[in-house]
C-alpha positions as CSV (number, residue, x, y, z in Angstrom):
1,M,72.4,-8.1,-21.2
2,T,68.7,-9.3,-21.4
3,E,67.1,-8.0,-24.7
4,A,63.8,-6.3,-24.3
5,H,60.9,-6.8,-26.6
6,D,57.2,-5.7,-27.2
7,L,54.3,-8.1,-26.9
8,L,50.6,-8.0,-26.3
9,I,49.0,-10.9,-24.5
10,R,45.3,-11.0,-25.2
11,D,42.3,-12.4,-23.1
12,A,44.1,-13.9,-20.1
13,T,42.9,-14.8,-16.7
14,L,45.0,-13.4,-13.9
15,P,45.8,-15.3,-10.6
16,D,43.6,-13.1,-8.6
17,G,40.6,-14.2,-10.8
18,R,40.2,-11.3,-13.1
19,R,39.3,-12.5,-16.7
20,G,39.5,-11.1,-20.1
21,Q,42.6,-9.2,-19.2
22,D,45.2,-8.0,-21.7
23,L,48.8,-7.4,-20.8
24,L,50.7,-4.9,-22.9
25,I,54.6,-5.3,-22.7
26,L,56.8,-2.7,-24.2
27,A,60.5,-2.5,-24.1
28,G,60.5,-5.6,-21.9
29,R,58.2,-4.2,-19.1
30,I,54.5,-4.4,-18.5
31,A,53.1,-1.1,-19.6
32,A,49.3,-1.7,-19.2
33,V,47.0,-4.2,-17.9
34,G,43.2,-4.3,-18.5
35,P,40.4,-5.5,-20.8
36,A,40.5,-4.8,-24.6
37,L,43.5,-2.6,-24.6
38,A,44.0,-0.3,-27.4
39,T,47.5,-1.0,-28.9
40,P,49.5,0.2,-32.0
41,P,49.0,-2.0,-35.0
42,G,51.6,-4.6,-35.9
43,L,52.4,-5.4,-32.2
44,P,53.2,-9.2,-31.8
45,T,50.3,-10.8,-30.0
46,L,49.9,-13.9,-28.0
47,D,46.1,-15.1,-27.6
48,A,45.7,-16.5,-24.2
49,Q,42.3,-17.9,-25.0
50,G,41.3,-17.3,-21.3
51,W,44.1,-19.3,-19.8
52,M,45.9,-18.1,-16.8
53,A,48.8,-15.7,-17.1
54,S,51.1,-16.0,-14.1
55,T,54.3,-14.6,-12.9
56,P,57.2,-16.9,-13.6
57,F,58.1,-19.6,-11.2
58,V,61.0,-19.1,-8.8
59,D,63.0,-21.8,-7.0
60,A,64.3,-20.4,-3.8
61,H,66.6,-23.3,-3.0
62,F,68.5,-25.5,-5.3
63,H,71.9,-27.2,-5.8
64,M,73.0,-26.7,-9.5
65,D,76.5,-27.9,-9.0
66,A,75.2,-31.4,-8.2
67,T,72.2,-31.7,-10.7
68,L,72.0,-34.4,-13.2
69,S,74.9,-36.3,-11.6
70,Y,72.7,-39.2,-10.4
71,G,74.8,-42.4,-10.2
72,L,78.1,-40.6,-10.1
73,P,80.3,-42.2,-8.7
74,R,77.5,-44.6,-7.4
75,V,73.9,-44.5,-6.3
76,N,72.8,-43.5,-2.8
77,A,71.8,-47.0,-1.5
78,S,70.4,-45.9,1.9
79,G,68.6,-42.7,0.5
80,T,69.9,-40.8,3.6
81,L,71.2,-37.3,3.7
82,L,74.5,-38.3,5.2
83,E,75.2,-40.9,2.5
84,G,74.4,-38.1,0.0
85,I,77.0,-35.8,1.5
86,A,79.5,-38.6,1.5
87,L,78.8,-39.4,-2.1
88,W,79.2,-35.7,-3.0
89,G,82.5,-35.8,-1.3
90,E,83.6,-38.8,-3.4
91,L,82.5,-37.0,-6.6
92,K,84.1,-33.7,-6.0
93,P,87.7,-34.9,-7.0
94,Q,86.3,-36.3,-10.3
95,L,84.5,-33.1,-11.3
96,T,85.5,-31.0,-14.3
97,Q,84.4,-27.5,-15.0
98,E,83.2,-28.6,-18.5
99,A,80.9,-31.3,-17.0
100,L,79.5,-28.9,-14.5
101,V,78.7,-26.3,-17.0
102,E,77.1,-28.9,-19.4
103,R,74.9,-30.4,-16.7
104,A,73.9,-27.0,-15.4
105,L,73.0,-25.7,-18.8
106,Q,70.9,-28.7,-19.6
107,Y,69.0,-28.1,-16.3
108,C,68.4,-24.5,-17.1
109,D,66.8,-25.6,-20.5
110,W,64.5,-27.7,-18.5
111,A,63.7,-24.8,-16.2
112,V,62.9,-22.3,-18.7
113,A,60.6,-24.7,-20.6
114,R,58.7,-25.1,-17.4
115,G,58.3,-21.4,-16.7
116,L,61.0,-21.4,-14.0
117,L,62.9,-18.0,-14.6
118,A,64.7,-17.5,-11.3
119,I,66.8,-19.9,-9.2
120,R,68.8,-19.5,-6.1
121,S,71.4,-22.2,-6.2
122,H,73.8,-23.1,-3.5
123,V,77.3,-23.9,-4.8
124,D,79.9,-25.8,-2.6
125,V,83.0,-23.8,-1.7
126,C,84.9,-26.5,0.1
127,D,86.7,-27.6,-2.9
128,D,89.9,-25.5,-2.9
129,R,89.8,-25.4,-6.7
130,L,86.5,-23.6,-6.6
131,L,85.6,-25.5,-9.8
132,A,81.9,-25.4,-9.2
133,V,82.0,-21.7,-8.3
134,E,83.7,-20.8,-11.6
135,A,81.5,-23.2,-13.5
136,L,78.1,-21.7,-12.1
137,L,79.4,-18.1,-12.6
138,E,80.0,-19.0,-16.3
139,V,76.4,-20.6,-16.5
140,K,75.0,-17.5,-14.8
141,R,76.5,-15.4,-17.5
142,R,75.3,-17.6,-20.3
143,V,71.6,-18.0,-19.1
144,A,71.1,-14.3,-18.2
145,P,69.0,-13.7,-21.2
146,C,66.4,-16.3,-20.1
147,L,66.9,-17.0,-16.5
148,D,68.0,-15.1,-13.3
149,L,70.6,-17.4,-11.4
150,Q,71.5,-16.2,-7.9
151,L,74.4,-18.0,-6.3
152,V,75.0,-18.9,-2.5
153,A,78.6,-19.6,-1.3
154,F,77.7,-22.9,0.6
155,P,80.4,-24.6,2.8
156,Q,78.9,-28.1,2.4
157,D,81.5,-29.6,4.9
158,G,80.9,-26.9,7.6
159,V,82.7,-23.4,7.5
160,L,84.5,-24.3,10.8
161,R,84.7,-28.0,10.3
162,S,86.5,-27.7,7.1
163,P,89.9,-26.1,7.4
164,T,89.9,-23.9,4.2
165,A,86.1,-23.3,4.0
166,L,85.9,-19.8,5.3
167,A,88.9,-18.6,3.2
168,N,87.2,-20.3,0.1
169,L,83.8,-18.8,0.9
170,R,85.5,-15.2,0.9
171,R,87.2,-16.1,-2.4
172,A,83.8,-17.0,-3.9
173,L,82.3,-13.8,-2.8
174,D,85.1,-11.9,-4.3
175,L,84.5,-13.7,-7.6
176,G,80.9,-12.6,-7.6
177,V,78.8,-15.0,-5.6
178,E,76.0,-12.8,-4.1
179,V,74.8,-14.7,-1.0
180,V,76.5,-16.0,2.1
181,G,75.6,-19.6,3.0
182,G,76.2,-21.9,6.0
183,I,75.3,-25.3,7.5
184,P,75.4,-24.9,11.3
185,H,73.9,-28.3,12.2
186,F,76.9,-30.1,10.4
187,E,79.5,-28.4,12.6
188,R,81.1,-30.5,15.2
189,T,79.2,-29.1,18.1
190,M,76.1,-27.1,18.8
191,A,78.5,-24.3,20.0
192,D,80.5,-24.4,16.8
193,G,77.2,-24.2,14.8
194,A,76.2,-21.1,16.7
195,E,79.5,-19.6,16.3
196,S,79.5,-20.4,12.5
197,V,76.1,-18.4,12.2
198,R,77.6,-15.4,13.9
199,I,80.7,-15.3,11.8
200,L,78.8,-15.7,8.6
201,C,76.1,-13.2,9.4
202,E,78.8,-10.6,10.3
203,L,80.5,-11.2,7.1
204,A,77.4,-10.6,5.2
205,A,76.6,-7.5,7.1
206,E,80.2,-6.2,6.3
207,R,79.7,-6.9,2.6
208,G,76.0,-5.8,2.3
209,L,75.0,-9.3,1.2
210,R,72.1,-11.7,1.8
211,V,72.3,-14.8,4.0
212,D,70.9,-18.2,3.2
213,M,71.6,-21.0,5.8
214,H,71.0,-24.7,5.6
215,C,69.5,-24.7,8.9
216,D,68.4,-27.6,11.2
217,E,68.1,-30.0,8.4
218,S,67.7,-32.8,11.0
219,D,65.1,-34.8,12.9
220,D,66.7,-33.7,16.1
221,P,64.4,-31.4,18.0
222,H,67.3,-29.9,19.8
223,S,68.9,-28.6,16.7
224,R,67.8,-24.9,17.2
225,H,70.1,-22.9,15.1
226,I,67.2,-21.1,13.4
227,E,66.9,-19.3,16.9
228,T,70.6,-18.1,16.7
229,L,70.0,-17.1,13.0
230,A,67.0,-15.0,13.9
231,Y,68.9,-13.4,16.7
232,Q,71.9,-12.5,14.6
233,A,69.7,-11.2,11.7
234,Q,68.0,-8.8,14.3
235,R,71.3,-7.8,16.0
236,L,73.1,-7.0,12.7
237,G,70.1,-5.2,10.9
238,L,69.7,-8.0,8.4
239,Q,65.8,-8.0,8.4
240,G,64.5,-9.2,5.1
241,R,67.9,-10.3,3.8
242,V,68.2,-13.7,5.8
243,T,66.7,-17.1,4.9
244,G,66.6,-20.2,7.0
245,S,66.3,-23.2,4.6
246,H,64.9,-26.7,5.4
247,L,64.2,-26.1,9.2
248,T,63.2,-29.7,9.4
249,S,64.0,-30.1,13.0
250,M,60.9,-27.8,13.8
251,H,58.6,-30.8,12.7
252,S,59.8,-32.7,15.8
253,M,60.2,-29.7,18.2
254,D,58.1,-29.3,21.4
255,N,55.0,-27.1,20.7
256,Y,55.7,-24.8,23.5
257,Y,59.2,-23.9,22.2
258,V,57.8,-23.5,18.8
259,S,55.1,-21.1,20.1
260,K,58.2,-18.8,21.3
261,L,60.3,-19.5,18.2
262,L,57.8,-18.5,15.5
263,P,57.5,-14.9,16.7
264,L,61.2,-14.6,17.0
265,I,61.6,-15.6,13.3
266,A,58.8,-13.1,12.2
267,E,60.2,-10.3,14.2
268,A,63.8,-10.9,12.7
269,G,62.3,-10.8,9.2
270,V,63.8,-14.2,8.4
271,H,62.4,-16.0,5.4
272,A,61.9,-19.6,5.5
273,V,62.3,-22.2,2.7
274,A,60.9,-25.7,2.8
275,N,61.9,-28.3,0.2
276,P,58.9,-30.7,0.2
277,L,60.2,-33.2,-2.3
278,I,63.5,-33.7,-0.6
279,N,62.5,-33.0,3.1
280,I,60.1,-35.9,3.1
281,T,62.4,-38.2,1.2
282,L,65.6,-37.7,3.5
283,Q,64.0,-37.0,6.9
284,G,62.5,-39.6,9.2
285,R,65.0,-42.3,8.1
286,H,65.6,-43.4,11.5
287,D,61.9,-43.8,12.3
288,T,59.9,-47.0,12.3
289,Y,56.3,-46.1,12.7
290,P,54.7,-43.6,13.3
291,K,57.1,-42.1,10.8
292,R,57.6,-38.3,10.7
293,R,57.0,-36.3,7.6
294,G,60.1,-34.1,8.3
295,M,58.9,-30.9,6.5
296,T,58.9,-27.8,8.6
297,R,55.7,-26.2,9.9
298,V,54.7,-24.4,6.8
299,P,51.2,-23.3,7.7
300,E,52.1,-22.1,11.2
301,L,55.0,-20.1,9.9
302,M,52.7,-18.5,7.4
303,A,50.2,-17.7,10.1
304,A,52.9,-16.2,12.2
305,G,53.7,-13.7,9.4
306,V,56.9,-15.3,8.1
307,N,57.4,-15.3,4.4
308,V,57.7,-19.0,3.4
309,A,58.8,-20.3,0.0
310,F,59.3,-23.7,-1.5
311,G,62.4,-25.0,-3.2
312,H,63.1,-27.9,-5.5
313,D,66.5,-28.6,-3.7
314,C,67.6,-31.6,-5.9
315,V,67.2,-33.1,-9.3
316,M,68.8,-36.3,-10.0
317,D,71.8,-36.0,-7.8
318,P,73.3,-37.9,-4.9
319,W,70.4,-37.0,-2.6
320,Y,67.4,-37.4,-4.9
321,S,67.0,-39.6,-8.1
322,L,63.9,-37.8,-9.4
323,G,62.8,-34.3,-10.5
324,S,62.3,-32.3,-13.6
325,G,62.4,-28.7,-12.7
326,D,58.7,-28.5,-12.3
327,M,57.8,-26.1,-9.5
328,L,54.2,-27.1,-9.7
329,E,55.2,-30.6,-8.6
330,V,57.0,-28.9,-5.7
331,A,53.9,-26.9,-4.7
332,Q,51.7,-30.0,-5.2
333,M,53.9,-32.0,-2.7
334,G,54.1,-29.2,-0.2
335,L,50.3,-28.9,-0.3
336,H,49.8,-32.6,0.5
337,V,52.5,-32.9,3.1
338,A,51.4,-29.9,5.1
339,Q,47.7,-30.8,4.7
340,M,47.1,-27.2,3.3
341,T,43.8,-28.0,1.5
342,S,41.6,-25.0,2.0
343,Q,41.2,-22.8,-1.0
344,A,43.4,-19.9,0.7
345,Q,46.0,-22.4,1.7
346,M,46.3,-24.0,-1.8
347,R,46.7,-20.6,-3.3
348,A,49.4,-19.9,-0.7
349,C,51.2,-22.9,-2.0
350,F,51.2,-21.5,-5.5
351,D,52.6,-18.1,-3.9
352,A,55.3,-20.2,-2.3
353,V,56.8,-21.1,-5.8
354,T,56.1,-17.6,-7.3
355,T,55.7,-14.3,-5.4
356,N,57.0,-15.6,-2.0
357,A,60.1,-17.2,-3.5
358,A,60.8,-13.9,-5.5
359,K,60.8,-12.1,-2.0
360,V,63.4,-14.5,-0.7
361,L,65.7,-13.7,-3.7
362,G,65.0,-10.1,-3.5
363,L,64.0,-9.8,-7.1
364,A,63.0,-6.5,-8.3
365,G,60.3,-6.2,-10.9
366,H,58.7,-9.5,-10.3
367,G,55.1,-9.4,-10.8
368,L,52.1,-8.6,-13.1
369,D,51.8,-5.0,-12.2
370,I,52.6,-2.0,-14.4
371,G,56.3,-1.4,-14.4
372,C,57.3,-5.1,-13.7
373,H,59.4,-7.1,-16.0
374,G,57.5,-8.5,-19.0
375,D,58.1,-12.1,-17.6
376,V,54.8,-14.2,-17.9
377,V,54.0,-18.0,-18.0
378,L,50.9,-18.9,-19.8
379,L,49.3,-21.9,-17.9
380,Q,46.7,-24.2,-19.2
381,A,44.6,-23.6,-16.2
382,R,41.8,-21.1,-14.9
383,S,43.3,-20.6,-11.3
384,P,46.3,-21.2,-9.3
385,V,44.7,-24.1,-7.5
386,E,43.8,-25.6,-10.8
387,A,47.4,-25.2,-12.0
388,I,48.6,-27.2,-9.0
389,R,45.9,-29.8,-9.4
390,L,46.8,-30.4,-13.2
391,R,50.5,-29.5,-13.0
392,A,49.3,-27.2,-15.9
393,T,51.0,-27.3,-19.3
394,R,53.1,-24.2,-19.8
395,L,51.5,-23.0,-23.0
396,A,54.0,-20.1,-23.4
397,V,56.9,-18.7,-21.4
398,V,57.7,-15.1,-22.0
399,R,60.9,-13.4,-20.8
400,R,61.2,-9.7,-21.2
401,G,58.4,-9.6,-23.8
402,R,60.0,-12.4,-25.9
403,I,58.4,-15.8,-26.1
404,V,61.2,-18.2,-25.2
405,A,59.3,-21.5,-24.9
406,R,56.0,-23.0,-26.1
407,T,54.2,-26.3,-25.4
408,A,51.2,-27.8,-27.2
409,P,48.0,-27.8,-25.1
410,A,47.3,-31.1,-23.2
411,E,44.2,-32.8,-24.6
412,A,42.7,-36.2,-24.9
413,R,40.2,-37.3,-27.5
414,L,37.8,-40.2,-27.1
415,D,35.9,-42.3,-29.5
416,L,32.9,-43.2,-27.4
417,P,29.2,-43.1,-28.5
418,G,27.2,-40.4,-27.0
419,R,30.2,-38.8,-25.4
420,P,32.2,-35.7,-26.2
421,D,35.4,-36.5,-28.4
422,R,37.5,-34.2,-26.3
423,I,38.1,-33.9,-22.5
424,D,38.5,-30.7,-20.8
425,W,40.5,-31.5,-17.7
426,T,39.7,-28.0,-16.2
427,Q,36.1,-28.8,-15.7
428,G,34.7,-30.1,-12.5
429,H,36.3,-30.3,-9.0
């Protein structure tokens, strides 16, 4: 149970540009927003000094069971998706619940310090022991006071390709995993992939659960399982509860086919999640030059009315050797790769790691409006665009009205004649 607290945040700038705003948090929820709020004496106060108060960051796609396992049992020499999957298969027999919990808790510490207070993590169910499932359910319980952890039952080896995967997936849901996952492009045939989508969507509909499929994480333009996913979402009345993650084959698809596909995704209410850091690292590995970026068509999906979020996907695991839980790094990479450089597009990249991602998870009470949870990140920036540009310092992280993390402001001091002794990185363009 998350403990609720009272707090007054003074003189903040909001993401929509309003300045000099106070946020009053009572019993863990936002009770008032406005300039110079009158408040009871003795209330704990955080002086924002004009810096931006944001909703917390949300990671819509992650693999916490693999995080911080880089180098175990060996390093991914080719850097490819398939070698990463093979490496994970080698590591699984060596996993222990204690090590899984320890690594995941360390990552959650990193996340909270960076203002990342909600994560959707896929957890592999193809190990008959369900060690990772049990470990992450324990982590979910432990981190609940500081972080919302949502789990996806993910059949990494294919729900039809792996003999016990479907039974294990059902067991994981019975244990308390909230979302049905899948990986149709990893099944043996396109037909099996389509069949896996049907089976898993029907299972989710029966149980009243959400769906999040690793979908078309391939350079193959003929990998079109997102079309099937959109069809099943509409057929089963799952609009708003289904997510297609990665969708990298769309980067290689024919434009005419995509012109048909985008409206289908939008009509079905399917969310899309791109993972910029990982998509551009793993995709295009068979190309010489020109080399494909590999990330899905983010601006086109957004223009079609699809809710698009960004995920971190991996941090120091068999697929990716870098990462730190910084969702502003994810937004910055997404902005560059998708060439989303207008002011509106850059703000949309900030939304992709905050409000849009919260919609993917179906988080209630996420926002800065009255009645929302008192969860706020104070950033050393004056706007969302500036926050991305600077990968702004998280001056304070607030969870249900309680300050759970602080970081000293970033500054540099110079000793040059005739120049200011302090640099303000927020000035200029």
